[in-house]
GROMACS .gro file of N, CA and C in nm:
model
  222
    1UNK      N    1   1.548  -1.132  -3.427
    1UNK     CA    2   1.687  -1.094  -3.484
    1UNK      C    3   1.749  -0.987  -3.432
    2UNK      N    4   1.880  -1.029  -3.400
    2UNK     CA    5   1.985  -0.929  -3.324
    2UNK      C    6   2.063  -0.858  -3.438
    3UNK      N    7   2.051  -0.727  -3.436
    3UNK     CA    8   2.148  -0.648  -3.516
    3UNK      C    9   2.273  -0.600  -3.456
    4UNK      N   10   2.398  -0.620  -3.512
    4UNK     CA   11   2.515  -0.573  -3.447
    4UNK      C   12   2.589  -0.495  -3.538
    5UNK      N   13   2.640  -0.392  -3.495
    5UNK     CA   14   2.711  -0.287  -3.582
    5UNK      C   15   2.861  -0.281  -3.516
    6UNK      N   16   2.956  -0.325  -3.593
    6UNK     CA   17   3.086  -0.350  -3.553
    6UNK      C   18   3.163  -0.200  -3.573
    7UNK      N   19   3.203  -0.148  -3.457
    7UNK     CA   20   3.276  -0.030  -3.489
    7UNK      C   21   3.428  -0.033  -3.426
    8UNK      N   22   3.499   0.058  -3.468
    8UNK     CA   23   3.640   0.077  -3.434
    8UNK      C   24   3.661   0.208  -3.380
    9UNK      N   25   3.754   0.230  -3.286
    9UNK     CA   26   3.786   0.362  -3.240
    9UNK      C   27   3.705   0.389  -3.106
   10UNK      N   28   3.581   0.449  -3.157
   10UNK     CA   29   3.490   0.472  -3.031
   10UNK      C   30   3.337   0.470  -3.067
   11UNK      N   31   3.248   0.475  -2.982
   11UNK     CA   32   3.101   0.461  -3.015
   11UNK      C   33   3.038   0.609  -2.990
   12UNK      N   34   3.009   0.672  -3.098
   12UNK     CA   35   2.935   0.799  -3.093
   12UNK      C   36   2.798   0.785  -3.027
   13UNK      N   37   2.761   0.912  -2.986
   13UNK     CA   38   2.620   0.894  -2.922
   13UNK      C   39   2.508   0.897  -3.016
   14UNK      N   40   2.553   0.889  -3.159
   14UNK     CA   41   2.460   0.860  -3.272
   14UNK      C   42   2.445   0.721  -3.306
   15UNK      N   43   2.521   0.625  -3.219
   15UNK     CA   44   2.517   0.482  -3.266
   15UNK      C   45   2.359   0.412  -3.220
   16UNK      N   46   2.305   0.469  -3.143
   16UNK     CA   47   2.162   0.435  -3.129
   16UNK      C   48   2.075   0.447  -3.234
   17UNK      N   49   2.057   0.598  -3.275
   17UNK     CA   50   1.988   0.631  -3.391
   17UNK      C   51   2.011   0.555  -3.528
   18UNK      N   52   2.167   0.558  -3.531
   18UNK     CA   53   2.199   0.487  -3.641
   18UNK      C   54   2.159   0.322  -3.640
   19UNK      N   55   2.152   0.272  -3.544
   19UNK     CA   56   2.134   0.123  -3.541
   19UNK      C   57   1.989   0.118  -3.584
   20UNK      N   58   1.902   0.191  -3.531
   20UNK     CA   59   1.758   0.190  -3.533
   20UNK      C   60   1.731   0.223  -3.679
   21UNK      N   61   1.813   0.299  -3.764
   21UNK     CA   62   1.785   0.334  -3.893
   21UNK      C   63   1.796   0.191  -3.956
   22UNK      N   64   1.921   0.128  -3.919
   22UNK     CA   65   1.968   0.007  -4.000
   22UNK      C   66   1.832  -0.093  -3.978
   23UNK      N   67   1.770  -0.099  -3.855
   23UNK     CA   68   1.677  -0.209  -3.850
   23UNK      C   69   1.565  -0.179  -3.931
   24UNK      N   70   1.522  -0.033  -3.928
   24UNK     CA   71   1.406  -0.019  -4.009
   24UNK      C   72   1.447  -0.039  -4.162
   25UNK      N   73   1.565  -0.031  -4.198
   25UNK     CA   74   1.591  -0.073  -4.336
   25UNK      C   75   1.595  -0.212  -4.368
   26UNK      N   76   1.616  -0.286  -4.274
   26UNK     CA   77   1.627  -0.441  -4.277
   26UNK      C   78   1.471  -0.474  -4.294
   27UNK      N   79   1.393  -0.412  -4.212
   27UNK     CA   80   1.257  -0.465  -4.206
   27UNK      C   81   1.165  -0.415  -4.345
   28UNK      N   82   1.229  -0.294  -4.401
   28UNK     CA   83   1.132  -0.255  -4.494
   28UNK      C   84   1.175  -0.308  -4.637
   29UNK      N   85   1.303  -0.340  -4.637
   29UNK     CA   86   1.390  -0.393  -4.762
   29UNK      C   87   1.370  -0.555  -4.773
   30UNK      N   88   1.388  -0.610  -4.650
   30UNK     CA   89   1.401  -0.752  -4.664
   30UNK      C   90   1.305  -0.823  -4.580
   31UNK      N   91   1.229  -0.747  -4.507
   31UNK     CA   92   1.103  -0.807  -4.425
   31UNK      C   93   1.173  -0.876  -4.288
   32UNK      N   94   1.291  -0.850  -4.266
   32UNK     CA   95   1.370  -0.910  -4.125
   32UNK      C   96   1.352  -0.806  -4.024
   33UNK      N   97   1.248  -0.886  -3.923
   33UNK     CA   98   1.209  -0.783  -3.795
   33UNK      C   99   1.339  -0.806  -3.694
   34UNK      N  100   1.369  -0.677  -3.661
   34UNK     CA  101   1.500  -0.667  -3.578
   34UNK      C  102   1.434  -0.619  -3.435
   35UNK      N  103   1.454  -0.730  -3.342
   35UNK     CA  104   1.411  -0.704  -3.208
   35UNK      C  105   1.519  -0.648  -3.103
   36UNK      N  106   1.639  -0.665  -3.141
   36UNK     CA  107   1.726  -0.630  -3.038
   36UNK      C  108   1.860  -0.559  -3.127
   37UNK      N  109   1.913  -0.462  -3.072
   37UNK     CA  110   2.033  -0.394  -3.140
   37UNK      C  111   2.151  -0.382  -3.045
   38UNK      N  112   2.277  -0.384  -3.101
   38UNK     CA  113   2.391  -0.373  -3.002
   38UNK      C  114   2.512  -0.300  -3.093
   39UNK      N  115   2.606  -0.255  -3.031
   39UNK     CA  116   2.722  -0.202  -3.093
   39UNK      C  117   2.863  -0.302  -3.022
   40UNK      N  118   2.931  -0.348  -3.123
   40UNK     CA  119   3.049  -0.431  -3.081
   40UNK      C  120   3.171  -0.337  -3.111
   41UNK      N  121   3.222  -0.280  -2.997
   41UNK     CA  122   3.348  -0.201  -3.016
   41UNK      C  123   3.486  -0.277  -3.029
   42UNK      N  124   3.552  -0.286  -3.130
   42UNK     CA  125   3.673  -0.359  -3.117
   42UNK      C  126   3.805  -0.255  -3.120
   43UNK      N  127   3.914  -0.286  -3.037
   43UNK     CA  128   4.011  -0.211  -3.035
   43UNK      C  129   4.149  -0.298  -3.076
   44UNK      N  130   4.257  -0.185  -3.085
   44UNK     CA  131   4.366  -0.229  -3.160
   44UNK      C  132   4.437  -0.359  -3.096
   45UNK      N  133   4.418  -0.405  -2.995
   45UNK     CA  134   4.483  -0.498  -2.929
   45UNK      C  135   4.381  -0.629  -2.935
   46UNK      N  136   4.266  -0.626  -2.990
   46UNK     CA  137   4.189  -0.739  -3.010
   46UNK      C  138   4.077  -0.756  -2.891
   47UNK      N  139   4.065  -0.666  -2.807
   47UNK     CA  140   3.959  -0.646  -2.710
   47UNK      C  141   3.813  -0.602  -2.768
   48UNK      N  142   3.727  -0.638  -2.711
   48UNK     CA  143   3.595  -0.561  -2.751
   48UNK      C  144   3.495  -0.535  -2.632
   49UNK      N  145   3.421  -0.442  -2.675
   49UNK     CA  146   3.306  -0.415  -2.578
   49UNK      C  147   3.165  -0.431  -2.636
   50UNK      N  148   3.076  -0.486  -2.566
   50UNK     CA  149   2.956  -0.518  -2.613
   50UNK      C  150   2.864  -0.417  -2.556
   51UNK      N  151   2.799  -0.350  -2.646
   51UNK     CA  152   2.691  -0.237  -2.570
   51UNK      C  153   2.547  -0.233  -2.647
   52UNK      N  154   2.456  -0.264  -2.592
   52UNK     CA  155   2.338  -0.285  -2.626
   52UNK      C  156   2.276  -0.165  -2.659
   53UNK      N  157   2.183  -0.134  -2.764
   53UNK     CA  158   2.109  -0.017  -2.785
   53UNK      C  159   1.954  -0.051  -2.769
   54UNK      N  160   1.919   0.008  -2.612
   54UNK     CA  161   1.777  -0.054  -2.597
   54UNK      C  162   1.684   0.067  -2.608
   55UNK      N  163   1.723   0.169  -2.650
   55UNK     CA  164   1.636   0.291  -2.625
   55UNK      C  165   1.513   0.298  -2.748
   56UNK      N  166   1.395   0.273  -2.708
   56UNK     CA  167   1.302   0.281  -2.823
   56UNK      C  168   1.284   0.429  -2.864
   57UNK      N  169   1.339   0.511  -2.822
   57UNK     CA  170   1.332   0.623  -2.888
   57UNK      C  171   1.440   0.670  -2.973
   58UNK      N  172   1.530   0.594  -3.004
   58UNK     CA  173   1.640   0.618  -3.126
   58UNK      C  174   1.576   0.605  -3.263
   59UNK      N  175   1.472   0.554  -3.305
   59UNK     CA  176   1.411   0.570  -3.434
   59UNK      C  177   1.357   0.700  -3.441
   60UNK      N  178   1.264   0.772  -3.346
   60UNK     CA  179   1.206   0.890  -3.366
   60UNK      C  180   1.341   1.017  -3.362
   61UNK      N  181   1.445   0.985  -3.281
   61UNK     CA  182   1.553   1.067  -3.307
   61UNK      C  183   1.615   1.064  -3.440
   62UNK      N  184   1.628   0.956  -3.509
   62UNK     CA  185   1.688   0.939  -3.627
   62UNK      C  186   1.603   1.032  -3.720
   63UNK      N  187   1.470   0.989  -3.722
   63UNK     CA  188   1.369   1.069  -3.833
   63UNK      C  189   1.376   1.231  -3.784
   64UNK      N  190   1.392   1.272  -3.681
   64UNK     CA  191   1.375   1.403  -3.666
   64UNK      C  192   1.522   1.466  -3.699
   65UNK      N  193   1.637   1.388  -3.689
   65UNK     CA  194   1.762   1.457  -3.739
   65UNK      C  195   1.765   1.443  -3.894
   66UNK      N  196   1.717   1.341  -3.964
   66UNK     CA  197   1.673   1.324  -4.102
   66UNK      C  198   1.600   1.451  -4.157
   67UNK      N  199   1.492   1.466  -4.092
   67UNK     CA  200   1.400   1.573  -4.126
   67UNK      C  201   1.468   1.715  -4.124
   68UNK      N  202   1.539   1.748  -4.031
   68UNK     CA  203   1.618   1.866  -4.006
   68UNK      C  204   1.722   1.865  -4.117
   69UNK      N  205   1.797   1.759  -4.129
   69UNK     CA  206   1.878   1.782  -4.269
   69UNK      C  207   1.813   1.806  -4.374
   70UNK      N  208   1.726   1.743  -4.416
   70UNK     CA  209   1.671   1.767  -4.541
   70UNK      C  210   1.607   1.918  -4.554
   71UNK      N  211   1.541   1.960  -4.439
   71UNK     CA  212   1.508   2.111  -4.440
   71UNK      C  213   1.623   2.214  -4.467
   72UNK      N  214   1.729   2.160  -4.395
   72UNK     CA  215   1.845   2.268  -4.411
   72UNK      C  216   1.892   2.257  -4.541
   73UNK      N  217   1.895   2.132  -4.624
   73UNK     CA  218   1.933   2.129  -4.757
   73UNK      C  219   1.863   2.197  -4.866
   74UNK      N  220   1.748   2.246  -4.822
   74UNK     CA  221   1.655   2.304  -4.944
   74UNK      C  222   1.709   2.441  -4.951
   0.00000   0.00000   0.00000
């Protein structure tokens, strides 16, 4: 399954970890196995850019950021 995240404006550095989190949510909630992730950036004139998110480290980065957020919130 291919996960696409549609963006406008710009693609932040956090897009990789964000799409990895979406993929894990789909797998745990719906049983959908995501094997490829990408971002489609739309602009105001109707053009687009397609960017794959192939980094296997995106999920551990997301978990680390979430852990720090939760720690700081205590």
